[in-house]
Short mmCIF file of C-alpha atoms in Angstrom, two decimals:
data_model
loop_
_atom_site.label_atom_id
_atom_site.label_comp_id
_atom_site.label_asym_id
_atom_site.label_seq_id
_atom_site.Cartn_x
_atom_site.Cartn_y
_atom_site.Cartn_z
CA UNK S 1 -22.73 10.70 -20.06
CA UNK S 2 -23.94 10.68 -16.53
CA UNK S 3 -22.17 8.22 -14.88
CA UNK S 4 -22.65 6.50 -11.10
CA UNK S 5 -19.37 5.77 -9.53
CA UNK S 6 -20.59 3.19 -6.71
CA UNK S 7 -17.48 3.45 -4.24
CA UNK S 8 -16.35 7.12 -5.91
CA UNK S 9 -15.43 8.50 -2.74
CA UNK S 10 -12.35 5.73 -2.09
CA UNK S 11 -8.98 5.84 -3.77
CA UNK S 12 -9.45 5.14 -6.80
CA UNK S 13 -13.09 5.99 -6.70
CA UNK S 14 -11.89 9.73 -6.48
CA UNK S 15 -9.20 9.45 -8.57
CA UNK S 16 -11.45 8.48 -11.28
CA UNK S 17 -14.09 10.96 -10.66
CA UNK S 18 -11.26 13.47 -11.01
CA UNK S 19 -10.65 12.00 -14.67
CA UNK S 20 -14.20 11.72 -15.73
CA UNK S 21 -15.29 15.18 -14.93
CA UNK S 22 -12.12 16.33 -16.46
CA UNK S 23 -13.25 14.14 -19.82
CA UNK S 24 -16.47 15.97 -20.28
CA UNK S 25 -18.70 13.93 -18.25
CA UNK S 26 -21.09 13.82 -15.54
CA UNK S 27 -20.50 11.92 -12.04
CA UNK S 28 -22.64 10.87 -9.11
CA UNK S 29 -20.84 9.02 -6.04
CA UNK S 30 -22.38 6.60 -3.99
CA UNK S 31 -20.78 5.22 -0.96
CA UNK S 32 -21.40 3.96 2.50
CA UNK S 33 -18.09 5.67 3.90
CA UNK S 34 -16.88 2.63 5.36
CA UNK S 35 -13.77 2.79 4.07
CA UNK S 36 -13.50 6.37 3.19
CA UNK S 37 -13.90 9.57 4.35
CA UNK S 38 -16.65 12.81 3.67
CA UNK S 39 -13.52 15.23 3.54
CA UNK S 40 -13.18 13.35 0.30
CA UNK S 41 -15.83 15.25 -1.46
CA UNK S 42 -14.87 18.85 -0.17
CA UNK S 43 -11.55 18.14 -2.18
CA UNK S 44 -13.51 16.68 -5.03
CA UNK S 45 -14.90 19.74 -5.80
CA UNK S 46 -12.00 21.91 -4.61
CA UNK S 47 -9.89 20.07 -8.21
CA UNK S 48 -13.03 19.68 -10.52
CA UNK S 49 -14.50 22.91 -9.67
CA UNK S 50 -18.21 21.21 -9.31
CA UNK S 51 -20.47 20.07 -6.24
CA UNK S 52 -20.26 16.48 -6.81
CA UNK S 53 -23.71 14.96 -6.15
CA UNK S 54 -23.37 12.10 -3.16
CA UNK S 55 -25.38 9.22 -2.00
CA UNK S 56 -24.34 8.16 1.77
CA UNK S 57 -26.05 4.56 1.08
CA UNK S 58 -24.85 0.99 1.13
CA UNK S 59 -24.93 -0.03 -2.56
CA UNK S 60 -26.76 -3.44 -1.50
CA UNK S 61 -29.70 -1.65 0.00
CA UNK S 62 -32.02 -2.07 -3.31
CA UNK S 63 -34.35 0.72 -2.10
CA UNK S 64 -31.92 3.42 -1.15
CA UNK S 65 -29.85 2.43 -4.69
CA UNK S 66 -33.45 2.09 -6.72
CA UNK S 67 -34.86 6.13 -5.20
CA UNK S 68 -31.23 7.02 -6.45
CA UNK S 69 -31.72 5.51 -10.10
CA UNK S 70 -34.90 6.96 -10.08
CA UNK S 71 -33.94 10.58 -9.52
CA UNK S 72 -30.61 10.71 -11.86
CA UNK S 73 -31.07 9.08 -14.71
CA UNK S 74 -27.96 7.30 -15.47
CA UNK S 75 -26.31 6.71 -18.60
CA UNK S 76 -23.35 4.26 -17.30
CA UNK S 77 -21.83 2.89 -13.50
CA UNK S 78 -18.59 2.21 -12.74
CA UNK S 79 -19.08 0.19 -9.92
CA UNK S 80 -16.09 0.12 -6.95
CA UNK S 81 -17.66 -0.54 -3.74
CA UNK S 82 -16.59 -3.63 -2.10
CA UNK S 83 -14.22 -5.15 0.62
CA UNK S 84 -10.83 -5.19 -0.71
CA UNK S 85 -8.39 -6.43 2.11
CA UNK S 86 -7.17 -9.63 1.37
CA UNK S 87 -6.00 -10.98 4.44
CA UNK S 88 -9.54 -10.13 6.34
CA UNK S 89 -11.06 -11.95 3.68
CA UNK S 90 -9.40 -15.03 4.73
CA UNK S 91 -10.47 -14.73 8.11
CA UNK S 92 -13.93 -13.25 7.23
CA UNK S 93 -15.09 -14.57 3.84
CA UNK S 94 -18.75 -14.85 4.70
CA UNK S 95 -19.13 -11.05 4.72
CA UNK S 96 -16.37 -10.40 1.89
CA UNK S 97 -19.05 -13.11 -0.43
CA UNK S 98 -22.20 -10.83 0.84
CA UNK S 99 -20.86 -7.83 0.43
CA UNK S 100 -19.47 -7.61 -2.85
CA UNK S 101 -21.74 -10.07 -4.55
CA UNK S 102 -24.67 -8.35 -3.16
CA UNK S 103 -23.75 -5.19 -4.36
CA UNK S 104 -23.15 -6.35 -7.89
CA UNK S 105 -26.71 -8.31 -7.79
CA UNK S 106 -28.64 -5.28 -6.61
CA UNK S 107 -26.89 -2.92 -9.27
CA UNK S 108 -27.51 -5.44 -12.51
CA UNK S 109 -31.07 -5.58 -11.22
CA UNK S 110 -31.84 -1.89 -11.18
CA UNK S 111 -30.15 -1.22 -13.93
CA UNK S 112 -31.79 -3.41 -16.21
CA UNK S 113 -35.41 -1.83 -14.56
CA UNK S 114 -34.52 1.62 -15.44
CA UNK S 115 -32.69 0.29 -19.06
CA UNK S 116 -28.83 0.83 -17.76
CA UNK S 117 -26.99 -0.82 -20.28
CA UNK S 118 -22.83 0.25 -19.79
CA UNK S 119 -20.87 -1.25 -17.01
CA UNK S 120 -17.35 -0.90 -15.82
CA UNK S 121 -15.69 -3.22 -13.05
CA UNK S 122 -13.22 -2.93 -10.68
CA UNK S 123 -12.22 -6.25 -11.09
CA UNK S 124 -8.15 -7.52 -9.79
CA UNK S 125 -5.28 -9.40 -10.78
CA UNK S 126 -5.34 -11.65 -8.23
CA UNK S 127 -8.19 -13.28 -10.37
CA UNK S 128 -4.86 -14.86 -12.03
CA UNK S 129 -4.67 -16.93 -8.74
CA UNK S 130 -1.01 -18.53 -8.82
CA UNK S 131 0.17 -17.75 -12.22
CA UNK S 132 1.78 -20.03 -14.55
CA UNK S 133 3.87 -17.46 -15.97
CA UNK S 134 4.47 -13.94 -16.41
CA UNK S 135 3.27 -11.40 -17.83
CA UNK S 136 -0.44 -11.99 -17.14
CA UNK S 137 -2.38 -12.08 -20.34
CA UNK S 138 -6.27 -11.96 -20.23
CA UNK S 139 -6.96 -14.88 -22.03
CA UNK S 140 -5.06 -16.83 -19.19
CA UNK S 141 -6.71 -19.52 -16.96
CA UNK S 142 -8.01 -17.86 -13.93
CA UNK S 143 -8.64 -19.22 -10.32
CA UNK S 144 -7.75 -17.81 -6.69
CA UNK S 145 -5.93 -17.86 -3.67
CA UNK S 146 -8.29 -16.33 -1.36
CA UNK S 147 -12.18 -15.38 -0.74
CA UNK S 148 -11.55 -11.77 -1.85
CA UNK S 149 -9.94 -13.05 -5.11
CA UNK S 150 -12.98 -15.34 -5.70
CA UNK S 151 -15.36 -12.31 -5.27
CA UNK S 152 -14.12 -11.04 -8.08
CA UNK S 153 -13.76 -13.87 -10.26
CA UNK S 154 -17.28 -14.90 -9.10
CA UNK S 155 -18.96 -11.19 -10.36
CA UNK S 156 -17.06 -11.45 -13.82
CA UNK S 157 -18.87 -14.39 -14.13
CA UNK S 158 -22.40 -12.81 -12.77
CA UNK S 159 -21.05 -9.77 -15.71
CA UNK S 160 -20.13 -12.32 -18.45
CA UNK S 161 -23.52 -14.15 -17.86
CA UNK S 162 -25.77 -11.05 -17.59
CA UNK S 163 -24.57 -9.81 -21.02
CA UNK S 164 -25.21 -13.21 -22.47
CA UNK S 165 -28.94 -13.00 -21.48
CA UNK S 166 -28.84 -8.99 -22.46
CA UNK S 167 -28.08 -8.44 -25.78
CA UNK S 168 -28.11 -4.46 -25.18
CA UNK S 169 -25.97 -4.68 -22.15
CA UNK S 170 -22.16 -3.67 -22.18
CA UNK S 171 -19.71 -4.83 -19.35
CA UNK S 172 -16.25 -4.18 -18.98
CA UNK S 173 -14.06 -5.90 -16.42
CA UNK S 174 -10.86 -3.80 -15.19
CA UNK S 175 -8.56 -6.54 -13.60
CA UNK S 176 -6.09 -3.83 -12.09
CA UNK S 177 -2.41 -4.69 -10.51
CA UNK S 178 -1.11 -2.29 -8.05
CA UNK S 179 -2.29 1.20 -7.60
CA UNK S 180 -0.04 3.74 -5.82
CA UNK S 181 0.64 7.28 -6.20
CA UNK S 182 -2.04 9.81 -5.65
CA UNK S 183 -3.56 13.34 -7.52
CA UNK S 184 -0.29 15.43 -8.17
CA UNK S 185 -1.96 18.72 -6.01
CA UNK S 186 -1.50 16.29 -2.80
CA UNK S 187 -4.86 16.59 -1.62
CA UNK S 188 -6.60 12.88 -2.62
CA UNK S 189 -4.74 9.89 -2.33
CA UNK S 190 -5.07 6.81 0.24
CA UNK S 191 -5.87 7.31 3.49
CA UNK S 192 -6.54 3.85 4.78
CA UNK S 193 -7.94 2.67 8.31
CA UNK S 194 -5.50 1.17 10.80
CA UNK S 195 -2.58 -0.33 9.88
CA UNK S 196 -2.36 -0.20 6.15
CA UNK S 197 -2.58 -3.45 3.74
CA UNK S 198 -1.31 -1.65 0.80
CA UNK S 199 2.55 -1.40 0.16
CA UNK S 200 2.89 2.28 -0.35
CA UNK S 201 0.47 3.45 2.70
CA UNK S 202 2.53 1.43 4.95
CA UNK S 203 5.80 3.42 3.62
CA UNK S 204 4.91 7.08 3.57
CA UNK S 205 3.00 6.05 6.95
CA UNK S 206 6.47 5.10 8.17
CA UNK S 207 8.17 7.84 6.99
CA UNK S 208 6.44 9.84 8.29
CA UNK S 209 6.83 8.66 11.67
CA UNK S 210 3.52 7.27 12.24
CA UNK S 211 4.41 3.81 11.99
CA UNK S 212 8.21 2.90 13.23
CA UNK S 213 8.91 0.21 10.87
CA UNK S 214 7.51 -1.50 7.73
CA UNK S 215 6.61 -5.01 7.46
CA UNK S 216 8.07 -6.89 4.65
CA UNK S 217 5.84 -10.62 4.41
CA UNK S 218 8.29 -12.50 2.91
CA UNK S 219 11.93 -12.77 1.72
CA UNK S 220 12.08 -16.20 0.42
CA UNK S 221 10.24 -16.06 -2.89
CA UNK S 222 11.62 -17.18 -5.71
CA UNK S 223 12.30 -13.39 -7.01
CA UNK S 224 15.52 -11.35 -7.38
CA UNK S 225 16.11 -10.38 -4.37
CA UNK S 226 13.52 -13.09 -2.82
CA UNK S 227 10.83 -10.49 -1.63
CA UNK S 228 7.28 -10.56 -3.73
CA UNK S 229 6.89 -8.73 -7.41
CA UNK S 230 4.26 -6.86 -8.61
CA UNK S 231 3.35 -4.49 -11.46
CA UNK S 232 2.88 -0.89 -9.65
CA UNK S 233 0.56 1.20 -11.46
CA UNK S 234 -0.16 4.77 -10.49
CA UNK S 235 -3.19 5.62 -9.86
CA UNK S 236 -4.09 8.38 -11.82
CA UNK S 237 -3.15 6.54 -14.49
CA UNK S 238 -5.15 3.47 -13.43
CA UNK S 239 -8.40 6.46 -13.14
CA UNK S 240 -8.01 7.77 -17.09
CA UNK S 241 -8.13 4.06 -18.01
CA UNK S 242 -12.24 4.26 -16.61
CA UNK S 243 -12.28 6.94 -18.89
CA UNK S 244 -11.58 4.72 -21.70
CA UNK S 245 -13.07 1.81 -20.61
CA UNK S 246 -16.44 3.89 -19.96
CA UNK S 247 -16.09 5.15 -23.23
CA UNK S 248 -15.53 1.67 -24.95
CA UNK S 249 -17.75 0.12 -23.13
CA UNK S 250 -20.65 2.80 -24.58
CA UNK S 251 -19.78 2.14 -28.26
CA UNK S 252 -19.75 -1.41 -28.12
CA UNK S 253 -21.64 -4.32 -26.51
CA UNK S 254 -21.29 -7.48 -24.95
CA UNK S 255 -17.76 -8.69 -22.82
CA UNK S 256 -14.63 -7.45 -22.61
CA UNK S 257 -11.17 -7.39 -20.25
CA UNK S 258 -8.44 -5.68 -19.61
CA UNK S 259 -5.54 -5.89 -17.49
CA UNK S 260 -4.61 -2.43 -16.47
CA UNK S 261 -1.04 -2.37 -15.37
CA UNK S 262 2.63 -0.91 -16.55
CA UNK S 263 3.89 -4.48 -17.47
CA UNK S 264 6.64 -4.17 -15.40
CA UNK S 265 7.34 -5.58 -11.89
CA UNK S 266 9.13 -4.53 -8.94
CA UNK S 267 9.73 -6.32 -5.74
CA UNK S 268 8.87 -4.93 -2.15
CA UNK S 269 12.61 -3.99 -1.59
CA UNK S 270 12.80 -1.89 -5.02
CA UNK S 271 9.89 -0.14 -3.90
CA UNK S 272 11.31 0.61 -0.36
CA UNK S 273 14.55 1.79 -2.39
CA UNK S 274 13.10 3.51 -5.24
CA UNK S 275 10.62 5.68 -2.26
CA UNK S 276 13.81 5.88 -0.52
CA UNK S 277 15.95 7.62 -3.56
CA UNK S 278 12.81 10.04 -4.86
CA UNK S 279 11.90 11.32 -1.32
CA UNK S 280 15.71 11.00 0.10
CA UNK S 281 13.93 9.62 2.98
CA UNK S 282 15.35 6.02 4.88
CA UNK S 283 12.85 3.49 5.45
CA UNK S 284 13.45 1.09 8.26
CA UNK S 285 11.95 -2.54 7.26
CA UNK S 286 11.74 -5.81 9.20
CA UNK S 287 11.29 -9.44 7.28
CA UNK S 288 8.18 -10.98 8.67
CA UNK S 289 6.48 -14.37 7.33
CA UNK S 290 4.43 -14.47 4.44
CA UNK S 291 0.47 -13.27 4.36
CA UNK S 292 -1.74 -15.99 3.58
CA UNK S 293 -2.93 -15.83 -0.10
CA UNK S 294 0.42 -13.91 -1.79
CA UNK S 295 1.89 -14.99 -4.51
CA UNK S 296 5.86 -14.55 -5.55
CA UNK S 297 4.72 -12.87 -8.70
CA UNK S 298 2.17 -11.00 -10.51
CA UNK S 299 2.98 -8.22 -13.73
CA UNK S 300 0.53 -7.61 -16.72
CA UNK S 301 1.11 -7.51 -20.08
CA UNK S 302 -1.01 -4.58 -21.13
CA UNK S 303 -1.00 -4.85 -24.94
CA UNK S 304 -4.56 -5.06 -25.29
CA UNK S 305 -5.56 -2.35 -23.21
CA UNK S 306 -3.08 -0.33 -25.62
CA UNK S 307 -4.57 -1.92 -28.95
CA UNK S 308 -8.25 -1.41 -27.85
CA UNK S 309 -9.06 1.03 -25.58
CA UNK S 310 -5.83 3.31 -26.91
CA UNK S 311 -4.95 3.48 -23.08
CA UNK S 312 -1.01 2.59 -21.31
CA UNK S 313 0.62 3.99 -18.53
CA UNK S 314 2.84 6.93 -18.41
CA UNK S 315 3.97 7.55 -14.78
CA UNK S 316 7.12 6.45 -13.27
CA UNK S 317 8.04 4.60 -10.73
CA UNK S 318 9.13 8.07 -9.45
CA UNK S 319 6.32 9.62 -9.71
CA UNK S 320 4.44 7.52 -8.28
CA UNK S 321 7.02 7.51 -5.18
CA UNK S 322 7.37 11.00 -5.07
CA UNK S 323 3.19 11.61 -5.22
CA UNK S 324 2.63 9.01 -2.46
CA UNK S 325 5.07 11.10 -0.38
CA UNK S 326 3.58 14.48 -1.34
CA UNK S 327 0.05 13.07 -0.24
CA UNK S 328 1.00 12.02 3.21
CA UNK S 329 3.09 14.75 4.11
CA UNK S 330 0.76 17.57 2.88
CA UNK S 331 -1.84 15.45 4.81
CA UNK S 332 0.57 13.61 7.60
CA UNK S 333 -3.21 12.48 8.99
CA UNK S 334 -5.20 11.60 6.22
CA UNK S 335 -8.69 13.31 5.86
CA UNK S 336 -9.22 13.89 9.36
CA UNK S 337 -6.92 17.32 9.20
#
C-alpha cells in the first residue's frame, strides 16, 4: 500500500513511518512543521534507507492536500496532524476546534473524490473524559474534560458517520494512552517546543540540565501515592500498532476502535523513580497544583486490540525509560544539532 501519514514528521508520525516502511509499505508525509522539525526527515531516511517523499502543507488547505492526492495515488492515510496540548486548548479552543476538525473535513472530502477508502486515526484516551472505572474498555461511555478531548471525540463521530453514508469506506479510530520512549538508535524521539507538556520530555529535559526541576500537577489524587496514573505506552510499540490497524482496516470495512495501551498504570512519581533507577540519574521534582482538564486515572484494557488486530505491547517500563534517556542525551538539543 501507499499510504499518506498526515502529521508523519511528529513523534509518533515518524515513529510510525519507521514501522510501515519496515512492513513492506509505501509512505508519504505531509506536515506543516509546526510542531516538528525538517531534521526529522534526514533521519527518516538515515533508519529506512529511502528518501521519504514530503509535503510542507497545512493538511486543511484543500488545494495544496487535493494537487498532493492527485500526484500519489494513495491507497490508505493515517491521519496525525492536529493540536495536541491540552492545557492550550483550554485557553485556545477556537483554533484547537478549526484546526483539527478542519483537517479531518478536508481529508474525508478528497478522499472520497479520488476513491480513498482506508482510514486510520489518531484518536486519545482522554475521549474517556472522567472515567467511571478502570481499565478503559471501548465500549465505555465517552465524554470530555477539555476542548482538545472533544476534538477528538467530535472527528470519531465525523469517522463513524462518514462510513455510515460510505459503504466502501474503512475507518479505524486509535484512542492511544501515553506514548514515551523513542526509536532504540536514539536519533527520533520527541523533541517538543518550549517547555514540554508531556511527562517524559519534561524528565530527560531535566536531566539533562536543561530544565532545573520537574513539575509534578498534583499530589492529592485519589492514587497510591496521590500523584495522577496513566497507562505508559512506548512508542514504537504504539507505531507497529498503525501497522496493524492499517492493515485491518484494508481487509475489512465499516467502524472500528481500539484502545492502544499496556493496561497497566503508573503514577507520575513511579515514572520519576523508575527513569531514575534505569538511567541512575536523580530527578529533582516540585508539587505544583493540578492542570485544568486531568484526571486521577486513566489505564486501558487492551484485550481487543490483542483479539483483533493480533497487536499488544512488549516494551518495558525500562525501556521505555532508558530510550527516552538515550534520545535526549544523544541529541541533548533536539533536532536543531
Amino acid at each position: 500500500m501507499k499510504i499518506l501519514l498526515t502529521g508523519g514528521a511528529g513523534f509518533i508520525g515518524s515513529h510510525t513511518c519507521v514501522e510501515i516502511v519496515e512492513a513492506g509499505h509505501d509512505v508519504v508525509i505531509a506536515d506543516d512543521l509546526s510542531n516538528s522539525k525538517p531534521a526529522v526527515l534526514d533521519r527518516l531516511k538515515e533508519l529506512t534507507g529511502k528518501e521519504i517523499p514530503f509535503y510542507h502543507i497545512d493538511v486543511a488547505d484543500r488545494q495544496k492536500v487535493d494537487e498532493m492526492f492527485a500526484k500519489e495515488n494513495f491507497d490508505a492515510v493515517i491521519h496525525f496532524a492536529g493540536f495536541k496540548a491540552v492545557g492550550e486548548s483550554v485557553a485556545k479552543p477556537v483554533m484547537y476546534y478549526r484546526n483539527n476538525i478542519d483537517t479531518t473535513l478536508t481529508l474525508l472530502e478528497t478522499m472520497a473524490k479520488y476513491n480513498v477508502n482506508n482510514f486510520v486515526f489518531s484518536s486519545s484516551a482522554t475521549v474517556y473524559g472522567v472515567p467511571e472505572r478502570v481499565p478503559l474498555v471501548e465500549g465505555m461511555k465517552t465524554g470530555c474534560t477539555n476542548p482538545y478531548g472533544w476534538t477528538k471525540l467530535m472527528i470519531e463521530q465525523i469517522l463513524t458517520d462518514a462510513t455510515v453514508a460510505n459503504k466502501e469506506l474503512s475507518v479505524v479510530l486509535l484512542r492511544y494512552f501515553n506514548p514515551i520512549g523513542a526509536h532504540e538508535s536514539g536519533r527520533i524521539g520527541e523533541d517538543p517546543t518550549g517547555i514540554p507538556n508531556n511527562l517524559l520530555p519534561y524528565i530527560t529535559q531535566v536531566a539533562i540540565g536543561k530544565l532545573p526541576q520537574l513539575g509534578v500537577f498534583g499530589d492529592d489524587y485519589p492514587t497510591h501515592d496521590g500523584t495522577g496514573v496513566r497507562d505508559y505506552i512506548h512508542v514504537v510499540d504504539l507505531a507497529k500498532g498503525h501497522v496493524k490497524a492499517i492493515e485491518y482496516a484494508a481487509e475489512h470495512k465499516g467502524t472500528e476502535i481500539f484502545n492502544l495501551g499496556t493496561g497497566t498504570g503508573y503514577s507520575v512519581l513511579d515514572i520519576v523513580k523508575a527513569f531514575e533507577k534505569a538511567n541512575n540519574i536523580e530527578i529533582p521534582y516540585v508539587i505544583k497544583p493540578r492542570r485544568d482538564g486531568d484526571i486521577a486515572e486513566c489505564y486501558a484494557d487492551p484485550v481487543k486490540a490483542k483479539e483483533k488486530l493480533g497487536w499488544q505491547a512488549e516494551k518495558s517500563l525500562e525501556e521505555m525509560c532508558r530510550d527516552s534517556w538515550r534520545w535526549q542525551f544523544n541529541n541533548p538539543k533536539g533536532y536543531d544539532e
